[in-house]
Tab-separated table of C-alpha atoms in Angstrom:
chain	number	residue	atom	x	y	z
A	1	MET	CA	41.291	-23.388	-30.694
A	2	HIS	CA	44.109	-25.736	-31.499
A	3	ALA	CA	47.774	-25.875	-30.579
A	4	ARG	CA	50.892	-27.378	-32.051
A	5	PRO	CA	51.996	-30.675	-30.506
A	6	PRO	CA	55.069	-30.697	-28.274
A	7	LEU	CA	58.251	-29.806	-30.144
A	8	ALA	CA	59.774	-33.242	-29.635
A	9	SER	CA	56.829	-34.876	-31.362
A	10	ALA	CA	56.920	-32.424	-34.253
A	11	VAL	CA	60.658	-32.957	-34.711
A	12	ALA	CA	60.243	-36.726	-34.629
A	13	LEU	CA	57.502	-36.486	-37.230
A	14	SER	CA	59.611	-34.268	-39.495
A	15	ILE	CA	62.550	-36.695	-39.282
A	16	THR	CA	60.256	-39.551	-40.233
A	17	ALA	CA	58.819	-37.467	-43.078
A	18	ALA	CA	62.271	-36.649	-44.424
A	19	LEU	CA	62.646	-40.286	-45.480
A	20	ALA	CA	60.824	-40.181	-48.821
A	21	CYS	CA	58.381	-42.965	-49.552
A	22	PRO	CA	57.737	-43.737	-53.214
A	23	MET	CA	54.185	-43.644	-54.438
A	24	PRO	CA	52.749	-46.947	-55.659
A	25	ALA	CA	53.164	-47.819	-59.298
A	26	ALA	CA	50.095	-47.355	-61.447
A	27	GLY	CA	48.210	-50.425	-62.511
A	28	GLN	CA	47.809	-51.177	-66.200
A	29	PRO	CA	44.836	-49.103	-67.406
A	30	ARG	CA	42.080	-50.973	-69.185
A	31	LEU	CA	39.262	-49.571	-71.362
A	32	ILE	CA	35.960	-51.470	-71.288
A	33	GLU	CA	32.921	-50.816	-73.483
A	34	LEU	CA	29.613	-50.509	-71.613
A	35	PRO	CA	27.180	-51.760	-74.254
A	36	PRO	CA	23.523	-50.798	-74.721
A	37	ASP	CA	20.732	-53.194	-73.903
A	38	PHE	CA	19.083	-55.406	-76.523
A	39	GLY	CA	18.440	-53.507	-79.728
A	40	GLY	CA	19.982	-50.334	-78.396
A	41	LEU	CA	22.172	-48.228	-80.622
A	42	GLY	CA	23.826	-46.117	-77.932
A	43	SER	CA	24.714	-46.037	-74.250
A	44	ARG	CA	25.931	-43.503	-71.678
A	45	ALA	CA	27.514	-44.152	-68.270
A	46	HIS	CA	26.660	-41.491	-65.698
A	47	ALA	CA	28.003	-42.831	-62.385
A	48	ILE	CA	30.093	-45.519	-60.690
A	49	SER	CA	29.925	-46.961	-57.181
A	50	ALA	CA	32.651	-46.181	-54.641
A	51	ASP	CA	34.225	-49.619	-55.021
A	52	GLY	CA	34.040	-49.438	-58.819
A	53	SER	CA	31.937	-52.587	-59.143
A	54	THR	CA	28.689	-50.995	-60.408
A	55	GLN	CA	28.143	-48.559	-63.270
A	56	VAL	CA	24.820	-46.921	-64.125
A	57	GLY	CA	23.432	-44.835	-66.938
A	58	ARG	CA	21.152	-45.289	-69.899
A	59	SER	CA	20.693	-47.220	-73.126
A	60	ASP	CA	19.281	-45.446	-76.163
A	61	ASP	CA	16.909	-46.567	-78.911
A	62	PRO	CA	14.120	-46.701	-78.569
A	63	GLY	CA	14.000	-43.764	-76.167
A	64	GLN	CA	16.168	-43.935	-73.062
A	65	ASN	CA	16.210	-46.939	-70.744
A	66	VAL	CA	17.609	-47.113	-67.192
A	67	VAL	CA	20.506	-49.572	-67.136
A	68	ARG	CA	23.147	-50.959	-64.777
A	69	TRP	CA	26.421	-52.670	-65.629
A	70	MET	CA	28.260	-54.860	-63.113
A	71	GLY	CA	32.008	-54.706	-63.601
A	72	GLY	CA	31.610	-53.688	-67.226
A	73	GLY	CA	29.446	-56.677	-68.171
A	74	GLU	CA	26.184	-56.871	-70.051
A	75	PRO	CA	23.569	-54.277	-69.001
A	76	ASP	CA	20.618	-54.928	-66.709
A	77	LEU	CA	17.483	-53.088	-67.844
A	78	LEU	CA	16.014	-51.540	-64.662
A	79	GLY	CA	13.302	-49.315	-66.100
A	80	THR	CA	10.234	-50.493	-67.967
A	81	THR	CA	9.578	-47.273	-69.897
A	82	ILE	CA	11.382	-45.619	-72.802
A	83	LEU	CA	12.139	-42.309	-71.085
A	84	GLY	CA	14.564	-42.996	-68.268
A	85	TYR	CA	18.177	-42.756	-67.164
A	86	ALA	CA	20.191	-43.416	-64.017
A	87	GLN	CA	22.096	-40.452	-62.606
A	88	ASP	CA	23.894	-41.777	-59.529
A	89	VAL	CA	24.575	-44.870	-57.423
A	90	SER	CA	25.341	-45.415	-53.741
A	91	GLY	CA	28.753	-46.467	-52.489
A	92	ASP	CA	28.036	-50.197	-52.535
A	93	GLY	CA	25.927	-50.102	-55.698
A	94	SER	CA	22.693	-51.068	-53.948
A	95	VAL	CA	20.737	-47.812	-54.458
A	96	ILE	CA	20.367	-46.181	-57.876
A	97	VAL	CA	18.624	-42.860	-58.570
A	98	GLY	CA	17.633	-40.914	-61.653
A	99	TYR	CA	14.641	-40.146	-63.845
A	100	ASP	CA	11.913	-42.400	-65.246
A	101	TYR	CA	8.701	-40.371	-65.663
A	102	GLY	CA	9.701	-38.820	-62.346
A	103	ALA	CA	12.564	-38.936	-59.886
A	104	PHE	CA	13.167	-42.534	-58.850
A	105	ARG	CA	14.954	-44.701	-56.316
A	106	TYR	CA	15.864	-48.269	-57.322
A	107	THR	CA	16.891	-51.245	-55.194
A	108	ASP	CA	16.826	-54.919	-56.135
A	109	ALA	CA	14.405	-55.561	-53.273
A	110	GLU	CA	11.859	-52.858	-54.160
A	111	GLY	CA	12.491	-52.278	-57.849
A	112	LEU	CA	12.112	-48.834	-59.373
A	113	VAL	CA	10.011	-46.577	-57.119
A	114	ILE	CA	8.951	-43.076	-58.232
A	115	LEU	CA	9.411	-40.488	-55.476
A	116	ASP	CA	6.593	-38.158	-54.485
A	117	GLU	CA	6.556	-34.831	-56.305
A	118	LEU	CA	7.703	-31.682	-54.602
A	119	PRO	CA	4.453	-29.928	-53.555
A	120	ILE	CA	4.629	-26.919	-55.860
A	121	PRO	CA	2.141	-26.100	-58.630
A	122	GLY	CA	2.786	-27.173	-62.191
A	123	VAL	CA	5.670	-29.633	-61.835
A	124	SER	CA	6.470	-30.980	-65.302
A	125	LEU	CA	9.760	-32.741	-64.532
A	126	GLN	CA	11.436	-34.059	-61.388
A	127	VAL	CA	14.931	-35.558	-61.490
A	128	ALA	CA	17.006	-37.265	-58.807
A	129	ASN	CA	20.603	-36.219	-59.462
A	130	GLY	CA	22.555	-37.611	-56.514
A	131	VAL	CA	22.496	-40.184	-53.715
A	132	SER	CA	24.660	-40.369	-50.607
A	133	ALA	CA	27.250	-43.127	-50.282
A	134	ASP	CA	25.096	-44.859	-47.656
A	135	GLY	CA	21.998	-44.608	-49.880
A	136	SER	CA	19.948	-42.758	-47.273
A	137	THR	CA	19.701	-39.325	-48.902
A	138	ILE	CA	18.653	-38.344	-52.432
A	139	VAL	CA	18.829	-34.863	-53.971
A	140	GLY	CA	17.569	-33.324	-57.174
A	141	TYR	CA	15.205	-30.706	-58.528
A	142	ALA	CA	11.619	-30.235	-59.700
A	143	GLN	CA	10.830	-28.090	-62.740
A	144	THR	CA	7.799	-26.038	-63.663
A	145	ALA	CA	7.238	-23.844	-66.710
A	146	ARG	CA	9.580	-21.157	-65.358
A	147	LEU	CA	11.137	-22.443	-62.114
A	148	ARG	CA	13.497	-25.105	-60.865
A	149	ARG	CA	13.362	-25.926	-57.181
A	150	PRO	CA	15.767	-28.202	-55.240
A	151	PHE	CA	14.663	-31.111	-53.080
A	152	VAL	CA	16.091	-33.627	-50.641
A	153	TRP	CA	14.602	-37.065	-49.898
A	154	THR	CA	15.079	-39.406	-46.947
A	155	ALA	CA	12.995	-42.394	-45.935
A	156	SER	CA	11.771	-40.588	-42.814
A	157	THR	CA	10.855	-37.243	-44.421
A	158	GLY	CA	10.069	-38.109	-48.018
A	159	VAL	CA	10.616	-35.362	-50.590
A	160	ARG	CA	10.954	-31.894	-49.125
A	161	ALA	CA	12.076	-28.562	-50.508
A	162	LEU	CA	15.534	-27.191	-49.806
A	163	PRO	CA	15.758	-23.537	-48.716
A	164	LEU	CA	16.355	-20.821	-51.289
A	165	ALA	CA	18.597	-17.765	-51.245
A	166	GLY	CA	16.912	-14.682	-52.603
A	167	ASP	CA	14.497	-14.870	-55.521
A	168	ALA	CA	16.443	-16.971	-58.034
A	169	ASP	CA	14.222	-18.809	-60.511
A	170	LEU	CA	16.590	-21.705	-61.245
A	171	VAL	CA	17.853	-23.510	-58.147
A	172	GLU	CA	19.085	-27.100	-58.410
A	173	ALA	CA	20.655	-29.749	-56.168
A	174	HIS	CA	23.128	-31.966	-58.001
A	175	ALA	CA	25.243	-33.935	-55.516
A	176	VAL	CA	25.413	-34.988	-51.873
A	177	SER	CA	28.203	-36.004	-49.515
A	178	GLY	CA	28.709	-39.554	-48.297
A	179	ASP	CA	26.637	-39.163	-45.145
A	180	GLY	CA	23.995	-36.904	-46.700
A	181	ALA	CA	25.040	-33.839	-44.680
A	182	ILE	CA	26.349	-31.556	-47.451
A	183	ILE	CA	24.507	-30.891	-50.710
A	184	ALA	CA	26.003	-29.107	-53.726
A	185	GLY	CA	24.179	-27.374	-56.543
A	186	GLU	CA	23.477	-23.923	-57.867
A	187	SER	CA	21.218	-20.937	-57.284
A	188	GLY	CA	20.546	-18.442	-60.036
A	189	GLY	CA	23.729	-19.273	-61.929
A	190	GLN	CA	25.936	-19.387	-58.838
A	191	ALA	CA	27.388	-22.474	-57.187
A	192	ALA	CA	25.810	-23.198	-53.811
A	193	ILE	CA	25.948	-25.644	-50.925
A	194	TRP	CA	23.465	-26.639	-48.234
A	195	ASP	CA	24.900	-27.659	-44.850
A	196	ALA	CA	23.751	-30.325	-42.394
A	197	ASP	CA	21.072	-27.929	-41.095
A	198	ARG	CA	19.991	-27.362	-44.726
A	199	ALA	CA	21.026	-23.713	-44.645
A	200	ILE	CA	22.128	-22.523	-48.076
A	201	THR	CA	25.384	-20.706	-48.844
A	202	VAL	CA	25.824	-19.204	-52.292
A	203	LEU	CA	29.491	-19.482	-53.244
A	204	GLY	CA	29.407	-16.687	-55.771
A	205	VAL	CA	31.245	-16.365	-59.070
A	206	PRO	CA	35.008	-16.038	-59.596
A	207	ALA	CA	36.312	-12.756	-60.989
A	208	GLY	CA	35.818	-12.579	-64.737
A	209	ALA	CA	33.203	-15.340	-64.867
A	210	ALA	CA	29.541	-14.945	-65.775
A	211	SER	CA	28.297	-17.940	-63.765
A	212	SER	CA	29.418	-20.890	-61.649
A	213	HIS	CA	27.896	-24.370	-61.472
A	214	ALA	CA	28.609	-27.010	-58.785
A	215	ARG	CA	28.173	-30.557	-60.021
A	216	ALA	CA	29.957	-32.870	-57.562
A	217	VAL	CA	31.089	-33.074	-53.931
A	218	SER	CA	33.533	-35.346	-52.114
A	219	ASP	CA	32.358	-37.893	-49.551
A	220	ASP	CA	33.427	-35.684	-46.639
A	221	GLY	CA	31.689	-32.654	-48.159
A	222	LEU	CA	34.856	-30.547	-48.162
A	223	VAL	CA	35.635	-30.425	-51.893
A	224	VAL	CA	33.210	-29.235	-54.570
A	225	ALA	CA	33.853	-29.561	-58.311
A	226	GLY	CA	32.123	-27.870	-61.200
A	227	PHE	CA	32.604	-25.314	-63.946
A	228	ILE	CA	32.297	-21.627	-64.715
A	229	ARG	CA	31.133	-19.873	-67.836
A	230	THR	CA	32.756	-16.778	-69.302
A	231	GLY	CA	30.687	-15.981	-72.354
A	232	ILE	CA	30.932	-19.003	-74.651
A	233	ASP	CA	33.929	-20.498	-72.822
A	234	ARG	CA	33.939	-22.861	-69.840
A	235	GLY	CA	36.473	-23.517	-67.126
A	236	ALA	CA	36.628	-26.368	-64.596
A	237	PHE	CA	37.106	-25.587	-60.906
A	238	ARG	CA	37.772	-27.131	-57.520
A	239	TRP	CA	36.343	-25.332	-54.471
A	240	THR	CA	37.074	-25.630	-50.741
A	241	ALA	CA	36.110	-23.338	-47.893
A	242	ALA	CA	39.792	-22.646	-47.212
A	243	SER	CA	40.903	-21.929	-50.787
A	244	GLY	CA	37.739	-20.809	-52.548
A	245	PHE	CA	37.556	-21.319	-56.320
A	246	GLU	CA	40.666	-22.938	-57.768
A	247	PRO	CA	40.723	-23.164	-61.590
A	248	LEU	CA	41.838	-26.534	-62.940
A	249	PRO	CA	44.541	-26.316	-65.611
A	250	LEU	CA	43.907	-27.187	-69.237
A	251	PRO	CA	45.910	-29.707	-71.236
A	252	ALA	CA	47.784	-28.438	-74.259
A	253	GLY	CA	45.489	-27.496	-77.128
A	254	ALA	CA	42.329	-27.152	-74.998
A	255	VAL	CA	40.341	-23.917	-74.846
A	256	GLY	CA	37.816	-24.790	-72.146
A	257	ALA	CA	36.768	-27.458	-69.661
A	258	GLU	CA	33.872	-28.784	-67.597
A	259	ALA	CA	34.159	-30.761	-64.344
A	260	VAL	CA	31.142	-32.929	-63.527
A	261	GLY	CA	32.390	-35.721	-61.223
A	262	ILE	CA	34.715	-36.278	-58.285
A	263	SER	CA	36.148	-39.276	-56.455
A	264	GLY	CA	34.940	-39.941	-52.926
A	265	ASP	CA	38.313	-38.935	-51.487
A	266	GLY	CA	38.100	-35.618	-53.340
A	267	ARG	CA	41.441	-36.037	-55.100
A	268	THR	CA	40.344	-36.979	-58.632
A	269	ILE	CA	38.052	-34.770	-60.715
A	270	VAL	CA	36.637	-35.796	-64.081
A	271	GLY	CA	34.892	-34.097	-66.956
A	272	SER	CA	35.750	-32.926	-70.456
A	273	VAL	CA	37.911	-30.395	-72.261
A	274	ASP	CA	36.989	-28.346	-75.305
A	275	ALA	CA	39.480	-28.694	-78.123
A	276	ALA	CA	40.385	-25.712	-80.285
A	277	SER	CA	39.278	-27.864	-83.209
A	278	GLY	CA	37.583	-31.248	-83.323
A	279	PRO	CA	35.389	-32.999	-80.738
A	280	ASP	CA	35.579	-32.646	-76.955
A	281	ALA	CA	37.811	-35.023	-75.028
A	282	ALA	CA	37.256	-36.813	-71.716
A	283	ALA	CA	39.636	-35.475	-69.081
A	284	LEU	CA	40.725	-36.064	-65.521
A	285	TRP	CA	42.637	-34.076	-62.945
A	286	SER	CA	44.502	-35.770	-60.059
A	287	PRO	CA	47.660	-35.169	-58.001
A	288	GLY	CA	49.298	-38.271	-59.408
A	289	LEU	CA	48.637	-37.441	-63.055
A	290	GLY	CA	48.147	-33.706	-63.159
A	291	VAL	CA	45.661	-32.886	-65.921
A	292	VAL	CA	45.294	-35.278	-68.824
A	293	ASP	CA	43.255	-35.804	-71.954
A	294	LEU	CA	42.103	-39.350	-71.264
A	295	ASN	CA	42.519	-40.383	-74.898
A	296	ALA	CA	46.164	-39.289	-74.939
A	297	TYR	CA	46.822	-40.847	-71.538
A	298	LEU	CA	45.509	-44.255	-72.562
A	299	LEU	CA	47.408	-44.168	-75.831
A	300	ASP	CA	50.612	-43.391	-73.917
A	301	ALA	CA	49.821	-46.349	-71.645
A	302	GLY	CA	49.849	-48.642	-74.698
A	303	LEU	CA	46.096	-49.185	-75.137
A	304	ASP	CA	44.602	-49.698	-78.569
A	305	LEU	CA	41.970	-46.975	-79.057
A	306	ILE	CA	41.152	-47.805	-82.682
A	307	GLY	CA	37.558	-46.722	-83.286
A	308	TRP	CA	37.280	-44.913	-79.911
A	309	ARG	CA	37.009	-41.228	-79.063
A	310	LEU	CA	36.319	-40.678	-75.342
A	311	THR	CA	34.393	-37.419	-75.138
A	312	ARG	CA	33.331	-37.044	-71.485
A	313	ALA	CA	34.237	-38.616	-68.151
A	314	THR	CA	31.343	-38.414	-65.709
A	315	ASP	CA	32.282	-40.058	-62.381
A	316	ALA	CA	35.097	-41.767	-60.451
A	317	SER	CA	35.348	-44.505	-57.843
A	318	PHE	CA	36.234	-43.512	-54.268
A	319	ASP	CA	39.996	-43.726	-54.835
A	320	GLY	CA	39.936	-42.539	-58.439
A	321	THR	CA	41.316	-45.787	-59.874
A	322	ALA	CA	38.201	-46.341	-62.040
A	323	ILE	CA	36.169	-43.817	-64.015
A	324	VAL	CA	33.159	-43.933	-66.323
A	325	GLY	CA	31.871	-41.738	-69.100
A	326	VAL	CA	30.725	-41.595	-72.687
A	327	GLY	CA	32.479	-41.651	-76.031
A	328	LEU	CA	32.157	-42.637	-79.651
A	329	LEU	CA	33.001	-46.147	-80.818
A	330	ASP	CA	33.028	-46.368	-84.604
A	331	GLY	CA	30.764	-43.329	-84.620
A	332	GLN	CA	28.204	-44.833	-82.186
A	333	GLN	CA	27.658	-43.394	-78.707
A	334	ARG	CA	28.982	-45.768	-76.047
A	335	GLY	CA	29.468	-45.713	-72.318
A	336	PHE	CA	32.944	-46.636	-71.129
A	337	LEU	CA	34.721	-47.855	-68.003
A	338	VAL	CA	38.433	-47.272	-67.408
A	339	THR	CA	40.123	-49.271	-64.642
A	340	GLY	CA	43.708	-49.522	-63.413
A	341	LEU	CA	44.360	-45.799	-62.960
A	342	PRO	CA	46.927	-44.847	-60.295
A	343	ALA	CA	45.555	-44.399	-56.783
A	344	THR	CA	45.955	-41.064	-55.035
A	345	CYS	CA	47.434	-40.707	-51.568
A	346	ARG	CA	45.954	-38.633	-48.743
A	347	ALA	CA	49.316	-38.074	-47.032
A	348	ASP	CA	50.827	-36.587	-50.215
A	349	LEU	CA	49.670	-33.106	-49.261
A	350	ASP	CA	51.976	-31.221	-51.623
A	351	ASP	CA	50.735	-33.357	-54.536
A	352	ASP	CA	54.194	-34.092	-55.938
A	353	GLY	CA	53.747	-37.863	-56.158
A	354	ARG	CA	56.156	-38.585	-53.260
A	355	LEU	CA	56.013	-38.629	-49.464
A	356	THR	CA	58.676	-36.287	-48.130
A	357	LEU	CA	59.437	-33.682	-45.481
A	358	PHE	CA	57.458	-31.187	-47.546
A	359	ASP	CA	54.244	-33.119	-46.884
A	360	PHE	CA	54.852	-32.664	-43.152
A	361	LEU	CA	55.360	-28.937	-43.706
A	362	ALA	CA	52.172	-28.819	-45.781
A	363	PHE	CA	50.287	-30.573	-42.974
A	364	GLN	CA	51.611	-28.090	-40.392
A	365	THR	CA	50.523	-25.181	-42.610
A	366	LEU	CA	47.021	-26.622	-42.993
A	367	PHE	CA	46.792	-27.283	-39.264
A	368	ASP	CA	47.899	-23.770	-38.321
A	369	ALA	CA	45.383	-22.291	-40.759
A	370	GLY	CA	42.555	-24.324	-39.258
A	371	ASP	CA	41.949	-26.040	-42.593
A	372	PRO	CA	39.625	-29.091	-42.326
A	373	ALA	CA	42.017	-30.954	-44.641
A	374	ALA	CA	44.272	-31.350	-41.578
A	375	ASP	CA	41.567	-33.280	-39.707
A	376	PHE	CA	43.247	-36.631	-40.317
A	377	ASP	CA	41.382	-38.455	-37.536
A	378	ASP	CA	38.053	-37.238	-38.986
A	379	ASP	CA	36.582	-36.142	-35.672
A	380	GLY	CA	35.634	-32.633	-36.807
A	381	ARG	CA	38.345	-30.969	-34.677
A	382	LEU	CA	42.011	-30.121	-35.093
A	383	THR	CA	44.004	-31.585	-32.211
A	384	PHE	CA	47.252	-33.351	-31.409
A	385	PHE	CA	45.606	-36.599	-32.515
A	386	ASP	CA	45.530	-35.301	-36.100
A	387	PHE	CA	49.340	-35.183	-36.019
A	388	LEU	CA	49.390	-38.786	-34.899
A	389	ALA	CA	46.874	-39.770	-37.584
A	390	PHE	CA	48.916	-37.976	-40.252
A	391	GLN	CA	52.099	-39.744	-39.125
A	392	THR	CA	50.277	-43.082	-39.255
A	393	ALA	CA	49.067	-42.341	-42.812
A	394	PHE	CA	52.539	-41.216	-43.848
A	395	ASP	CA	54.315	-44.238	-42.340
A	396	ALA	CA	51.792	-46.557	-44.004
A	397	GLY	CA	52.826	-45.205	-47.388
A	398	CYS	CA	50.435	-45.111	-50.306
A	399	GLU	CA	49.461	-48.700	-50.927
């Protein structure tokens, strides 16, 4: 149970909130090419560390090589084979996971280490898709001729199977929260999550959709991002326990969308939109920007995109100010890094780009509904101290 704070405190907070605080001005966006390694003809960026300093992905030709970029510089070749790619990176950039003739974990100290296979017959492929911010937990799936089965890895347990729901053939784990407690994925064409006890909850499919696919989860495990399919069309979504599936809007001229990445704070979602004609476009959704085609946004910001077509954004830094993805540069596939995007603000609960009385009212509504988004002191409970923590965040502004 939880109760409202004393009336005097609530009134004082609302008076403070009525004095609008402007949001910080956006930095100047910058587009940086993430080049392939020596001799490579193409590159793809799949993930970025929480602080934005490390980007990981692959370099193509010959085959696919595991690579890391530091701050958008020249790539480090981490794999020694020609069939590998990096899928995710820990918050500080020290742990990288992906595929290289098996699911792998990479650190500078140990190099690239292949994880044990999930003990099921006939495994032909095993991929590590996600790593927790602290680097302690890895998730992914193992594939046989007809099945996909999800796994979780920790140093103490090694690779072990995640529980299933029903008799679905294709069950995959794709992402994990910052502390490793919450895992997001899918089961038989339906988005799913595993909790800290590794119990699975199938989230279902929104009305009118044929399937749902979870691809990313915020650091606190409260926000899941992914996409639905309705026949040949796709639609991006944001999911929370309080609100369920929330469709993300499309920019003008788009007919579909896919969300595949999310910032650690859960406020920026990235992916791609399907144009009615022409190639796909990288896209991002955030309270500060709304929904934007990244190409159009950067052009409006004054950047020279001659030769570039950004086709897919794949991941965002913790605060959403940097994102990575893949595009075409003079017709060649290239990974990209965009920096200098506007930061989001946790206290801006009505997502209007300002701090006002309405954010206080939004907080009170969340608190009364028992929504975890009101847990501003992050102690797992809703108490008077969350009001104090919200007021502190509000008074601090959005620097």
